[in-house]
Coordinates of C-alpha atoms and ligand atoms in Angstrom, one line a residue:
Chain Z
X221 CA -27.9 -1.3 91.0
X222 CA -26.9 2.1 89.6
X223 CA -23.9 2.6 87.4
X224 CA -20.7 4.1 88.7
X225 CA -20.0 7.7 87.6
X226 CA -16.9 6.5 85.7
X227 CA -16.0 3.1 84.6
X228 CA -13.2 1.7 82.5
X229 CA -13.6 -1.8 81.3
X230 CA -10.9 -3.9 79.7
X231 CA -9.2 -0.7 78.6
X232 CA -6.0 -0.8 76.5
X233 CA -4.3 2.5 75.8
X234 CA -1.6 3.5 73.4
X235 CA -0.4 5.9 70.7
X236 CA -0.2 5.6 67.0
X237 CA 0.0 2.6 64.7
X238 CA 2.9 0.2 65.2
X239 CA 3.7 1.4 68.8
X240 CA 3.1 -1.1 71.6
X241 CA 0.3 -0.7 74.1
X242 CA 1.1 1.5 77.0
X243 CA -1.5 -0.1 79.3
X244 CA -3.7 -3.2 78.9
X245 CA -6.6 -4.6 80.8
X246 CA -7.4 -1.6 83.0
X247 CA -10.6 -2.1 84.9
X248 CA -11.6 0.5 87.4
X249 CA -14.6 2.5 88.7
X250 CA -14.9 5.8 90.4
X251 CA -18.1 6.7 92.2
X252 CA -19.6 10.1 92.6
X253 CA -17.9 11.8 95.6
X254 CA -14.8 9.6 95.4
X255 CA -11.2 10.6 94.9
X256 CA -9.0 8.0 93.1
X257 CA -5.3 8.7 93.1
X258 CA -3.3 7.4 90.2
X259 CA 0.3 6.4 91.1
X260 CA 3.1 4.9 89.2
X261 CA 6.7 5.5 88.1
X262 CA 7.6 7.8 85.2
X263 CA 6.3 6.5 81.9
X264 CA 4.0 4.0 83.5
X265 CA 1.0 5.6 81.7
X266 CA -0.7 7.9 84.1
X267 CA -1.1 10.7 81.6
X268 CA -2.0 8.2 78.9
X269 CA -4.8 6.7 81.0
X270 CA -6.2 10.1 81.9
X271 CA -6.2 11.2 78.3
X272 CA -8.0 8.0 77.3
X273 CA -10.6 8.5 80.1
X274 CA -11.1 12.1 78.9
X275 CA -11.9 10.9 75.3
X276 CA -8.8 12.5 73.9
X277 CA -7.1 9.3 73.0
X278 CA -9.1 6.5 71.4
X279 CA -8.9 3.3 73.5
X280 CA -7.3 0.3 71.7
X281 CA -9.7 -2.0 73.4
X282 CA -12.4 -1.8 76.0
X283 CA -14.6 1.1 76.9
X284 CA -14.9 4.2 79.0
X285 CA -18.4 4.7 80.5
X286 CA -19.8 7.8 82.1
X287 CA -23.0 7.1 84.1
X288 CA -23.2 3.9 82.2
X289 CA -22.9 5.3 78.7
X290 CA -20.1 4.7 76.3
X291 CA -18.2 8.0 76.0
X292 CA -17.0 7.2 72.4
X293 CA -20.5 6.4 71.3
X294 CA -22.1 9.4 72.9
X295 CA -19.7 11.8 71.2
X296 CA -17.3 14.6 72.0
X297 CA -19.7 17.3 73.1
X298 CA -21.7 15.0 75.3
X299 CA -18.5 13.8 77.1
X300 CA -17.0 17.2 77.5
X301 CA -20.1 18.5 79.3
X302 CA -19.5 15.7 81.9
X303 CA -15.7 15.1 82.0
X304 CA -13.1 17.8 82.5
X305 CA -9.3 17.2 82.4
X306 CA -6.5 19.5 83.6
X307 CA -3.3 18.6 81.7
X308 CA 0.2 19.7 82.3
X309 CA 0.8 21.6 79.1
X310 CA 2.3 25.1 79.5
X311 CA 0.5 28.2 78.2
X312 CA 2.4 28.2 74.9
X313 CA 3.1 31.9 75.0
X314 CA -0.6 32.7 74.8
X315 CA -1.3 36.3 75.6
X316 CA -4.8 35.6 77.0
X317 CA -5.5 36.8 80.5
X318 CA -6.3 34.4 83.4
X319 CA -9.9 35.4 83.2
X320 CA -10.1 34.7 79.5
X321 CA -8.5 31.3 79.8
X322 CA -10.8 30.2 82.6
X323 CA -13.8 31.5 80.7
X324 CA -12.9 29.1 77.8
X325 CA -13.9 26.3 80.1
X326 CA -17.5 27.4 79.6
X327 CA -17.3 26.4 76.0
X328 CA -18.1 22.9 77.0
X329 CA -21.6 24.1 77.8
X330 CA -22.1 27.2 75.7
X331 CA -20.5 25.8 72.6
X332 CA -18.0 27.5 70.3
X333 CA -20.4 30.0 68.7
X334 CA -22.9 31.4 71.1
X335 CA -22.0 34.4 73.3
X336 CA -21.4 33.8 77.0
X337 CA -24.3 34.6 79.3
X338 CA -24.5 36.2 82.8
X339 CA -24.5 32.7 84.3
X340 CA -21.3 31.8 82.6
X341 CA -19.7 34.9 84.1
X342 CA -21.0 34.0 87.6
X343 CA -19.5 30.5 87.3
X344 CA -16.1 32.0 86.2
X345 CA -16.2 34.4 89.2
X346 CA -16.9 31.7 91.6
X347 CA -14.2 29.4 90.3
X348 CA -11.6 32.2 90.3
X349 CA -12.5 32.9 93.9
X350 CA -12.1 29.2 94.9
X351 CA -8.8 28.8 93.3
X352 CA -7.6 32.1 94.7
X353 CA -7.0 33.6 91.3
X354 CA -9.5 36.5 91.5
X355 CA -6.7 39.0 92.3
X356 CA -4.7 38.1 89.2
X357 CA -7.6 37.6 86.8
X358 CA -6.3 40.3 84.4
X359 CA -2.7 39.1 84.2
X360 CA -1.6 37.6 80.9
X361 CA -1.0 33.8 81.4
X362 CA 2.4 33.8 79.8
X363 CA 3.7 35.9 82.7
X364 CA 2.6 33.5 85.4
X365 CA 4.7 31.3 87.6
X366 CA 4.4 27.5 87.0
X367 CA 2.3 27.1 90.1
X368 CA 0.0 30.0 89.3
X369 CA -0.6 28.5 85.8
X370 CA -1.4 25.2 87.3
X371 CA -4.2 26.8 89.3
X372 CA -5.4 28.4 86.2
X373 CA -5.6 25.1 84.5
X374 CA -7.6 23.6 87.4
X375 CA -9.9 26.6 87.4
X376 CA -10.6 26.2 83.7
X377 CA -11.5 22.5 84.3
X378 CA -13.8 23.6 87.2
X379 CA -15.5 26.2 85.0
X380 CA -16.7 23.3 82.9
X381 CA -18.8 22.2 85.9
X382 CA -18.0 18.6 85.3
X383 CA -19.2 15.4 87.0
X384 CA -15.9 13.7 86.5
X385 CA -12.7 15.7 87.1
X386 CA -9.4 14.3 85.8
X387 CA -6.2 16.0 87.1
X388 CA -2.7 15.3 85.8
X389 CA -0.2 16.0 88.6
X390 CA -2.0 19.1 89.8
X391 CA 0.5 19.6 92.6
X392 CA 3.7 19.3 90.6
X393 CA 4.8 22.9 90.7
X394 CA 2.9 24.1 93.8
X395 CA 4.5 25.2 97.0
X396 CA 3.8 23.3 100.3
X397 CA 0.9 25.5 101.2
X398 CA -0.8 25.4 97.8
X399 CA -0.3 21.7 97.5
X400 CA -2.5 21.1 100.5
X401 CA -4.9 23.8 99.5
X402 CA -5.5 22.3 96.0
X403 CA -5.9 18.9 97.4
X404 CA -8.3 20.2 100.1
X405 CA -10.3 21.9 97.4
X406 CA -10.4 18.6 95.4
X407 CA -11.5 16.8 98.5
X408 CA -14.2 19.4 99.1
X409 CA -15.5 19.2 95.5
X410 CA -15.8 15.5 95.8
X411 CA -17.5 15.5 99.2
X412 CA -19.8 18.5 98.7
X413 CA -20.6 18.5 95.0
X414 CA -20.3 14.8 94.3
X415 CA -17.5 15.0 91.7
X416 CA -15.7 11.8 90.8
X417 CA -12.0 12.7 90.8
X418 CA -9.1 10.9 89.3
X419 CA -5.8 12.6 90.2
X420 CA -2.3 11.5 89.2
X421 CA 0.3 12.2 91.9
X422 CA 3.9 11.4 92.5
X423 CA 3.8 11.9 96.2
X424 CA 2.7 8.6 97.8
X425 CA 1.9 10.3 101.1
X426 CA -0.3 12.9 99.5
X427 CA -2.2 10.0 97.9
X428 CA -2.4 8.2 101.2
X429 CA -3.7 11.3 102.9
X430 CA -6.3 12.6 100.3
X431 CA -7.4 9.6 98.3
X432 CA -10.2 7.2 99.0
X433 CA -8.6 4.6 96.8
X434 CA -5.3 4.3 95.0
X435 CA -4.6 2.8 91.6
X436 CA -1.0 1.9 91.0
X437 CA 0.2 1.6 87.4
X438 CA 3.3 -0.4 86.6
X439 CA 4.5 -3.0 84.1
X440 CA 2.0 -1.9 81.5
X441 CA -1.0 -2.6 83.6
X442 CA -3.0 -1.8 86.7
X443 CA -0.7 -3.4 89.3
X444 CA -3.0 -2.8 92.3
X445 CA -6.1 -0.9 93.1
X446 CA -7.8 -0.4 96.5
X447 CA -7.7 1.5 99.7
X448 CA -4.4 3.1 100.7
X449 CA -3.8 0.4 103.3
X450 CA -4.1 -2.3 100.7
X451 CA -2.0 -0.7 98.0
X452 CA 0.7 1.2 99.9
X453 CA 2.6 -1.8 101.2
X454 CA 6.4 -2.2 101.1
X455 CA 5.9 -5.2 98.9
X456 CA 3.8 -3.7 96.2
X457 CA 5.6 -0.4 96.1
X458 CA 9.0 -2.1 96.0
X459 CA 7.8 -4.0 93.0
X460 CA 6.3 -1.0 91.2
X461 CA 9.1 1.5 91.8
X462 CA 12.0 -1.0 92.0
X463 CA 13.4 0.5 95.1
X464 CA 13.2 -0.3 98.8
X465 CA 10.7 1.7 100.8
X466 CA 9.6 1.7 104.4
X467 CA 5.9 1.9 105.2
X468 CA 4.9 3.4 108.6
X469 CA 1.8 5.0 110.0
X470 CA 1.0 8.7 110.2
X471 CA 1.1 9.5 114.0
X472 CA -2.2 11.5 113.8
X473 CA -4.3 10.0 111.1
X474 CA -3.0 6.4 111.1
X475 CA -2.9 6.3 107.3
X476 CA 0.1 4.6 105.7
X477 CA 3.2 6.8 105.4
X478 CA 6.0 5.9 103.0
X479 CA 9.6 6.8 103.8
X480 CA 12.4 6.6 101.3
X481 CA 15.3 4.3 102.3
X482 CA 18.6 5.1 100.7
X483 CA 20.1 2.3 98.6
X484 CA 23.6 3.4 99.1
X485 CA 25.3 4.8 102.1
X486 CA 28.7 6.3 102.8
X487 CA 30.9 3.4 104.1
X488 CA 31.4 4.6 107.7
X489 CA 27.9 5.6 108.4
X490 CA 26.1 3.5 111.0
X491 CA 23.0 1.7 109.8
X492 CA 20.1 2.3 112.1
X493 CA 16.9 0.3 111.7
X494 CA 13.8 1.1 113.6
Chain W
X137 CA -20.1 49.2 76.2
X138 CA -16.9 47.6 77.3
X139 CA -13.6 49.4 77.1
X140 CA -12.4 47.2 74.3
X141 CA -15.5 47.7 72.2
X142 CA -14.9 51.4 72.5
X143 CA -11.4 50.9 71.1
X144 CA -12.7 48.9 68.2
X145 CA -15.2 51.7 67.4
X146 CA -12.4 54.2 67.8
X147 CA -10.4 52.3 65.1
X148 CA -13.4 52.3 62.8
X149 CA -13.7 56.1 63.3
X150 CA -10.1 56.6 62.5
X151 CA -10.5 54.4 59.4
X152 CA -13.4 56.5 58.1
X153 CA -11.6 59.7 58.8
X154 CA -8.4 58.5 57.0
X155 CA -10.5 57.1 54.2
X156 CA -12.3 60.4 53.6
X157 CA -9.1 62.4 53.8
X158 CA -7.5 60.0 51.3
X159 CA -10.0 61.0 48.7
X160 CA -8.2 64.4 48.5
X161 CA -4.7 62.9 48.0
X162 CA -3.2 62.5 44.6
X163 CA -2.2 64.5 41.5
X164 CA -5.2 66.8 42.1
X165 CA -5.4 67.8 45.7
X166 CA -8.9 68.3 47.1
X167 CA -9.8 70.0 50.4
X168 CA -12.2 68.4 52.8
X169 CA -14.9 70.8 51.7
X170 CA -14.3 69.9 48.0
X171 CA -14.4 66.2 48.9
X172 CA -17.8 66.5 50.6
X173 CA -19.1 68.6 47.7
X174 CA -17.9 66.1 45.1
X175 CA -19.3 63.1 47.1
X176 CA -22.7 64.8 47.5
X177 CA -22.8 65.5 43.8
X178 CA -23.1 69.2 44.4
X179 CA -19.6 70.2 43.4
X180 CA -19.6 73.9 42.4
X181 CA -16.1 73.6 40.9
X182 CA -16.6 71.1 38.1
X183 CA -17.9 67.8 37.2
X184 CA -14.2 66.9 37.0
X185 CA -13.9 66.7 40.8
X186 CA -16.8 64.3 40.8
X187 CA -15.2 62.0 38.2
X188 CA -12.0 62.0 40.2
X189 CA -13.6 61.2 43.4
X190 CA -16.3 58.8 42.3
X191 CA -14.6 56.9 39.5
X192 CA -11.0 56.9 40.6
X193 CA -10.4 57.6 44.3
X194 CA -13.5 56.2 46.1
X195 CA -13.3 52.7 44.7
X196 CA -9.5 52.7 45.2
X197 CA -9.7 53.9 48.8
X198 CA -12.5 51.4 49.6
X199 CA -10.5 48.6 47.9
X200 CA -7.4 49.5 49.9
X201 CA -9.5 49.4 53.1
X202 CA -11.0 46.0 52.2
X203 CA -7.6 44.5 51.2
X204 CA -6.1 45.8 54.4
X205 CA -9.0 44.4 56.4
X206 CA -8.6 41.0 54.8
X207 CA -4.8 40.9 55.3
X208 CA -5.0 42.2 58.9
X209 CA -7.7 39.7 60.0
X210 CA -6.1 36.8 58.2
X211 CA -2.8 37.7 59.8
X212 CA -4.3 37.6 63.3
X213 CA -6.0 34.3 62.5
X214 CA -2.8 32.7 61.2
X215 CA -0.9 34.0 64.2
X216 CA -3.5 32.4 66.5
X217 CA -3.7 29.1 64.6
X218 CA 0.0 28.6 64.3
X219 CA 0.7 30.1 67.7
X220 CA 3.4 32.1 66.0
X221 CA 3.8 35.9 66.2
X222 CA 5.5 35.9 62.8
X223 CA 2.8 34.2 60.8
X224 CA 0.9 36.2 58.2
X225 CA -0.6 35.4 54.8
X226 CA 2.7 36.4 53.1
X227 CA 5.1 34.7 55.4
X228 CA 3.4 31.3 55.5
X229 CA 3.1 31.2 51.7
X230 CA -0.7 31.7 51.4
X231 CA -0.3 34.9 49.3
X232 CA 2.1 33.1 46.9
X233 CA -0.2 30.1 46.7
X234 CA -3.0 32.4 45.9
X235 CA -0.9 34.2 43.3
X236 CA -0.1 30.9 41.7
X237 CA -3.8 29.8 41.6
X238 CA -4.8 33.1 40.2
X239 CA -2.0 33.2 37.6
X240 CA -3.0 29.7 36.5
X241 CA -6.6 31.0 36.0
X242 CA -5.4 34.1 34.1
X243 CA -3.1 32.2 31.7
X244 CA -5.5 29.4 31.0
X245 CA -8.9 31.0 31.1
X246 CA -8.3 34.7 30.9
X247 CA -7.6 36.4 27.7
X248 CA -10.6 38.3 29.2
X249 CA -10.0 42.0 29.3
X250 CA -9.1 43.1 32.8
X251 CA -8.8 40.4 35.4
X252 CA -11.7 38.0 35.3
X253 CA -12.9 38.6 38.8
X254 CA -15.1 35.6 38.9
X255 CA -12.7 32.7 38.4
X256 CA -9.5 34.4 39.6
X257 CA -10.4 34.6 43.3
X258 CA -11.5 31.0 43.1
X259 CA -8.2 29.9 41.7
X260 CA -6.5 32.1 44.3
X261 CA -8.6 30.5 47.0
X262 CA -7.6 27.0 46.1
X263 CA -3.9 28.1 45.9
X264 CA -4.1 29.8 49.3
X265 CA -5.8 26.9 51.0
X266 CA -3.3 24.5 49.4
X267 CA -0.3 26.5 50.6
X268 CA -1.6 27.3 54.1
X269 CA -2.8 23.7 54.5
X270 CA 0.5 22.3 53.4
X271 CA 2.4 24.5 55.9
X272 CA -0.1 23.7 58.6
X273 CA 0.1 20.0 57.9
X274 CA 3.8 20.0 57.9
X275 CA 4.0 21.7 61.3
X276 CA 1.4 19.4 62.7
X277 CA 3.4 16.5 61.4
X278 CA 6.6 17.7 63.1
X279 CA 4.7 18.2 66.4
X280 CA 5.1 21.5 68.3
X281 CA 7.6 23.3 66.1
X282 CA 9.8 26.2 67.2
X283 CA 8.9 29.6 65.7
X284 CA 11.6 29.5 63.0
X285 CA 10.6 26.2 61.5
X286 CA 7.2 27.6 60.5
X287 CA 9.1 30.4 58.8
X288 CA 11.3 27.9 57.0
X289 CA 8.4 25.8 55.9
X290 CA 6.6 28.9 54.8
X291 CA 9.6 30.2 52.8
X292 CA 10.2 26.8 51.2
X293 CA 6.5 26.5 50.1
X294 CA 6.6 30.2 49.0
X295 CA 9.7 29.9 46.9
X296 CA 8.6 26.7 45.3
X297 CA 5.2 28.2 44.4
X298 CA 6.8 31.5 43.4
X299 CA 9.0 29.7 41.0
X300 CA 5.9 28.0 39.4
X301 CA 4.5 31.5 39.0
X302 CA 7.6 32.6 37.1
X303 CA 7.5 29.4 35.0
X304 CA 3.9 30.2 34.0
X305 CA 4.9 33.8 33.2
X306 CA 7.8 32.6 31.0
X307 CA 5.5 30.2 29.2
X308 CA 2.9 32.8 28.6
X309 CA 5.1 35.9 27.9
X310 CA 2.3 37.7 26.2
X311 CA 0.7 38.1 29.6
X312 CA 4.0 39.0 31.3
X313 CA 3.7 42.7 31.9
X314 CA 0.2 42.4 33.2
X315 CA 1.0 39.6 35.6
X316 CA 4.2 41.3 36.9
X317 CA 2.5 44.6 37.6
X318 CA -0.2 42.7 39.4
X319 CA 2.1 40.5 41.3
X320 CA 4.0 43.4 42.7
X321 CA 0.9 44.4 44.5
X322 CA -0.9 47.6 43.5
X323 CA -4.2 49.2 43.8
X324 CA -3.9 51.4 40.7
X325 CA -6.7 51.5 38.2
X326 CA -8.7 48.6 39.7
X327 CA -11.9 50.6 40.0
X328 CA -15.4 49.4 40.8
X329 CA -15.2 46.0 39.0
X330 CA -12.5 44.8 41.3
X331 CA -14.4 46.1 44.3
X332 CA -17.6 44.3 43.3
X333 CA -15.8 41.2 42.2
X334 CA -13.5 40.8 45.2
X335 CA -15.3 42.6 48.0
X336 CA -17.9 40.0 48.9
X337 CA -15.3 37.3 49.3
X338 CA -13.3 39.5 51.6
X339 CA -16.4 40.3 53.7
X340 CA -17.4 36.7 53.9
X341 CA -13.9 35.7 54.9
X342 CA -13.7 38.4 57.5
X343 CA -17.0 37.6 59.1
X344 CA -16.1 33.9 59.1
X345 CA -12.9 34.7 61.1
X346 CA -14.9 36.9 63.5
X347 CA -17.2 33.9 64.1
X348 CA -14.2 31.7 64.8
X349 CA -12.9 33.9 67.6
X350 CA -13.5 31.5 70.5
X351 CA -11.9 28.5 68.8
X352 CA -8.9 30.7 68.0
X353 CA -8.7 31.6 71.7
X354 CA -8.7 28.0 72.7
X355 CA -6.1 27.1 70.0
X356 CA -3.8 29.8 71.3
X357 CA -3.2 27.5 74.3
X358 CA -2.2 24.6 72.1
X359 CA -3.9 21.9 70.2
X360 CA -4.2 19.4 73.0
X361 CA -5.6 21.8 75.6
X362 CA -8.0 23.0 72.9
X363 CA -9.1 19.4 72.3
X364 CA -9.4 18.9 76.1
X365 CA -12.0 21.8 76.1
X366 CA -14.0 19.8 73.6
X367 CA -12.9 21.6 70.4
X368 CA -13.2 19.4 67.3
X369 CA -9.7 20.2 66.2
X370 CA -9.5 19.1 62.6
X371 CA -12.7 20.5 61.2
X372 CA -12.3 23.8 63.1
X373 CA -8.7 24.4 62.0
X374 CA -9.8 23.6 58.5
X375 CA -12.5 26.3 58.8
X376 CA -9.9 28.8 60.1
X377 CA -7.5 28.0 57.2
X378 CA -10.4 28.3 54.8
X379 CA -11.8 31.6 56.1
X380 CA -8.3 33.2 56.3
X381 CA -7.4 31.9 52.9
X382 CA -10.6 33.1 51.3
X383 CA -9.9 36.6 52.6
X384 CA -6.2 36.4 51.5
X385 CA -7.1 35.0 48.1
X386 CA -9.6 37.7 47.4
X387 CA -7.1 40.4 48.5
X388 CA -4.5 38.9 46.2
X389 CA -6.9 38.6 43.3
X390 CA -7.7 42.2 43.3
X391 CA -4.5 43.8 44.5
X392 CA -1.7 41.3 44.0
X393 CA 0.8 40.3 46.7
X394 CA 1.0 42.8 49.4
X395 CA 3.3 41.7 52.2
X396 CA 3.6 42.5 55.9
X397 CA 0.3 44.3 56.5
X398 CA -1.0 41.0 57.8
X399 CA 2.0 40.8 60.1
X400 CA 2.1 44.3 61.5
X401 CA -1.6 45.0 62.0
X402 CA -2.2 42.2 64.6
X403 CA 0.7 43.4 66.7
X404 CA -0.5 46.9 66.8
X405 CA -4.1 45.7 67.4
X406 CA -3.0 43.4 70.2
X407 CA -1.3 46.3 72.0
X408 CA -4.6 48.1 71.8
X409 CA -7.3 45.5 72.6
X410 CA -5.4 42.5 74.0
X411 CA -5.2 38.9 72.8
X412 CA -8.9 37.8 72.9
X413 CA -9.8 37.1 69.3
X414 CA -13.3 38.5 69.6
X415 CA -11.7 41.9 69.7
X416 CA -8.4 41.1 68.1
X417 CA -9.8 39.9 64.7
X418 CA -11.9 43.1 64.1
X419 CA -9.2 45.4 65.5
X420 CA -6.5 43.7 63.3
X421 CA -8.7 44.0 60.2
X422 CA -9.4 47.7 60.9
X423 CA -5.7 48.4 61.7
X424 CA -4.7 46.7 58.5
X425 CA -7.3 48.8 56.6
X426 CA -5.9 52.0 58.1
X427 CA -2.3 51.0 57.3
X428 CA -3.0 50.1 53.7
X429 CA -5.1 53.2 53.0
X430 CA -2.2 55.3 54.4
X431 CA 0.4 53.2 52.5
X432 CA -1.5 53.6 49.3
X433 CA -1.7 57.4 49.8
X434 CA 2.1 57.3 50.2
X435 CA 2.5 55.1 47.2
X436 CA 0.7 57.5 44.9
X437 CA 2.3 60.7 46.2
X438 CA 5.9 60.0 47.4
X439 CA 7.4 59.8 43.9
X440 CA 4.7 61.7 42.0
X441 CA 4.0 61.8 39.1
X442 CA 5.2 58.2 39.2
X443 CA 3.1 55.8 41.3
X444 CA 4.9 53.2 43.3
X445 CA 3.3 49.7 43.6
X446 CA 2.0 49.7 47.2
X447 CA 3.3 46.1 47.7
X448 CA 6.8 47.3 47.1
X449 CA 6.3 50.0 49.7
X450 CA 4.8 47.8 52.4
X451 CA 7.7 45.3 51.8
X452 CA 10.3 48.0 52.3
X453 CA 8.6 49.3 55.4
X454 CA 7.6 45.9 56.8
X455 CA 10.9 44.1 56.5
X456 CA 12.5 45.9 59.5
X457 CA 9.3 45.4 61.5
X458 CA 9.5 41.7 60.8
X459 CA 13.1 41.6 62.1
X460 CA 12.1 43.4 65.3
X461 CA 9.3 40.9 66.0
X462 CA 11.6 38.0 65.1
X463 CA 14.3 39.2 67.6
X464 CA 11.7 39.6 70.3
X465 CA 10.1 36.2 69.8
X466 CA 13.2 34.0 69.5
X467 CA 15.0 35.7 72.3
Ligands
ATP140 N1 2.5 11.2 72.2 C1 3.0 10.0 72.4 N2 3.4 9.2 71.4 C2 4.0 8.0 71.7 N3 4.3 7.5 72.9 C3 4.0 8.3 73.9 C4 3.3 9.6 73.8 N4 3.2 10.1 75.0 C5 3.7 9.2 75.9 N5 4.1 8.1 75.2 C6 4.7 6.9 75.9 O1 3.8 6.3 76.7 C7 4.3 5.9 77.9 C8 3.5 6.4 79.1 O2 3.7 7.8 79.1 P1 2.8 8.7 80.1 O3 3.1 10.1 79.7 O4 1.4 8.2 80.2 O5 3.6 8.4 81.5 P2 3.3 9.0 82.9 O6 3.0 7.9 83.8 O7 2.3 10.1 82.8 O8 4.7 9.5 83.3 P3 5.2 10.8 84.1 O9 5.2 10.4 85.5 O10 6.6 11.1 83.6 O11 4.3 11.9 83.8 C9 5.8 6.3 77.9 O12 6.5 5.2 77.6 C10 5.8 7.3 76.8 O13 7.1 7.3 76.2
MG141 MG1 2.5 12.2 83.1

């Protein structure tokens, strides 16, 4: 049997000496062509897990395997040719242009010293087109809106032409239209190009709509992992987020749909239950 | 050729023109025709012109250009590495560190006539790496630091190391006058020995920084994003500090502490060629060279027959510029 594209085995993640583990015993696999959504309350370790999978944070226990090979053994350059991560950091006042920032993604393949080739330029052009950034390629990134910057970060990760794409809340600052557009693009990349995608999200319904499987982090571990139907239940969600939720079905797609239920009401308001 | 390459070549052309014109500036004024005649060795006027141009002015102008090149390129690199528009070799303490290292060499090793150009840049290099490394480590330790805290760290390191320089001078008062005049930053009377002794270090440092352009681009987005692109953070930042400090130390060894050129040049260059370091590093170096050649022209004519130390002049002119940039960046 062939190895999954990405596999975490007995993974424990955390920061610095003396600090407790953020996550322990994380086992998961992501196949080529699959989208795994990462859910969990604030501080549950979504970003931490993504950084560990991207070989930016050394695991405290366990291993991260890409195509069956241990990422920490194979080294930095080897991993970054296969795994790209789009983080949430802001542009730090950099005066580089959109084009120049996206072009840096090619360093994963071209290295830090050799000049870029014609092929690199072609990849950058294609990626800018797909993320609808071509029109603003010469704008300095410190003058972009938060949503525009988020697309630049995604474009940079795509310019790495990875096999595994890790996205940390790629829809956080996007408007309604671009949220769907980005997730459609991610879906498309997984289906057509066989990328393995792990994407952290806060919107449970987005996860339900776009993910093949969902991993739910809470209580310092992987609380649940599986298809949306199995993970997005009132029981599991109530436990993870410590608030009551109502789970229904999407009228068109039949996927689970999560509705918030207010914990407090004004005294005279009638309570209507479906 | 791309538009920005054209602009870098334009800067080089301006530098050459300014350099040649500067050969005529000084107590004896020479016209362009006389300069060319003296350079080609067929001066009809006198051998005197040839001596002035070849022995005094040519090495001095080239030295001014090289020192400006070093400071401008190092300034651009420090600004990129620290992600801080106010960083430059002087502000972050690398120049003072370099002065301390060099002074140590002078007072311990060097009763040698003139500055011993072999060991002095080495001492300066270690001092510059130490100071820049200290400031870099302290900001890395604090995490992402606001713009002013780098300045505070730089000024703390600077005044501490500066005080050590004063201490050395008090302890070795026989060297006092020489060290003081050198510390003030001047290109007077350095001649070919300084050029041959310090020039190669500057060229190596400058070329090193040019080669580090792509890592500097990545670092301008922050350390974590740079690592996410696969940049080996520690070794590469070490290389950047080393190359910038080598250029700074060589500049300090031959010309003393000259402030603000490394701050101003990258800002002018950025307006001309943008932020990508592939163009910014060479353009900042060339701009620094032009600025320092012009400043040195001014230093040797403005109060003639007295020559001002060029470092004093750049500090007087650079201070207000610093305040303008500070106001724009902490707005
Ligand atoms: N650099 C760090 N050093 C020490 N602890 C950290 C660091 N970054 C995060 N943590 C801690 O690790 C835990 C998980 O943080 P993480 O950022 O992974 O959460 P998250 O699930 O991404 O949250 P959010 O939904 O707010 O983005 C938190 O308790 C946080 O305080
Ligand atoms: Mg997070």
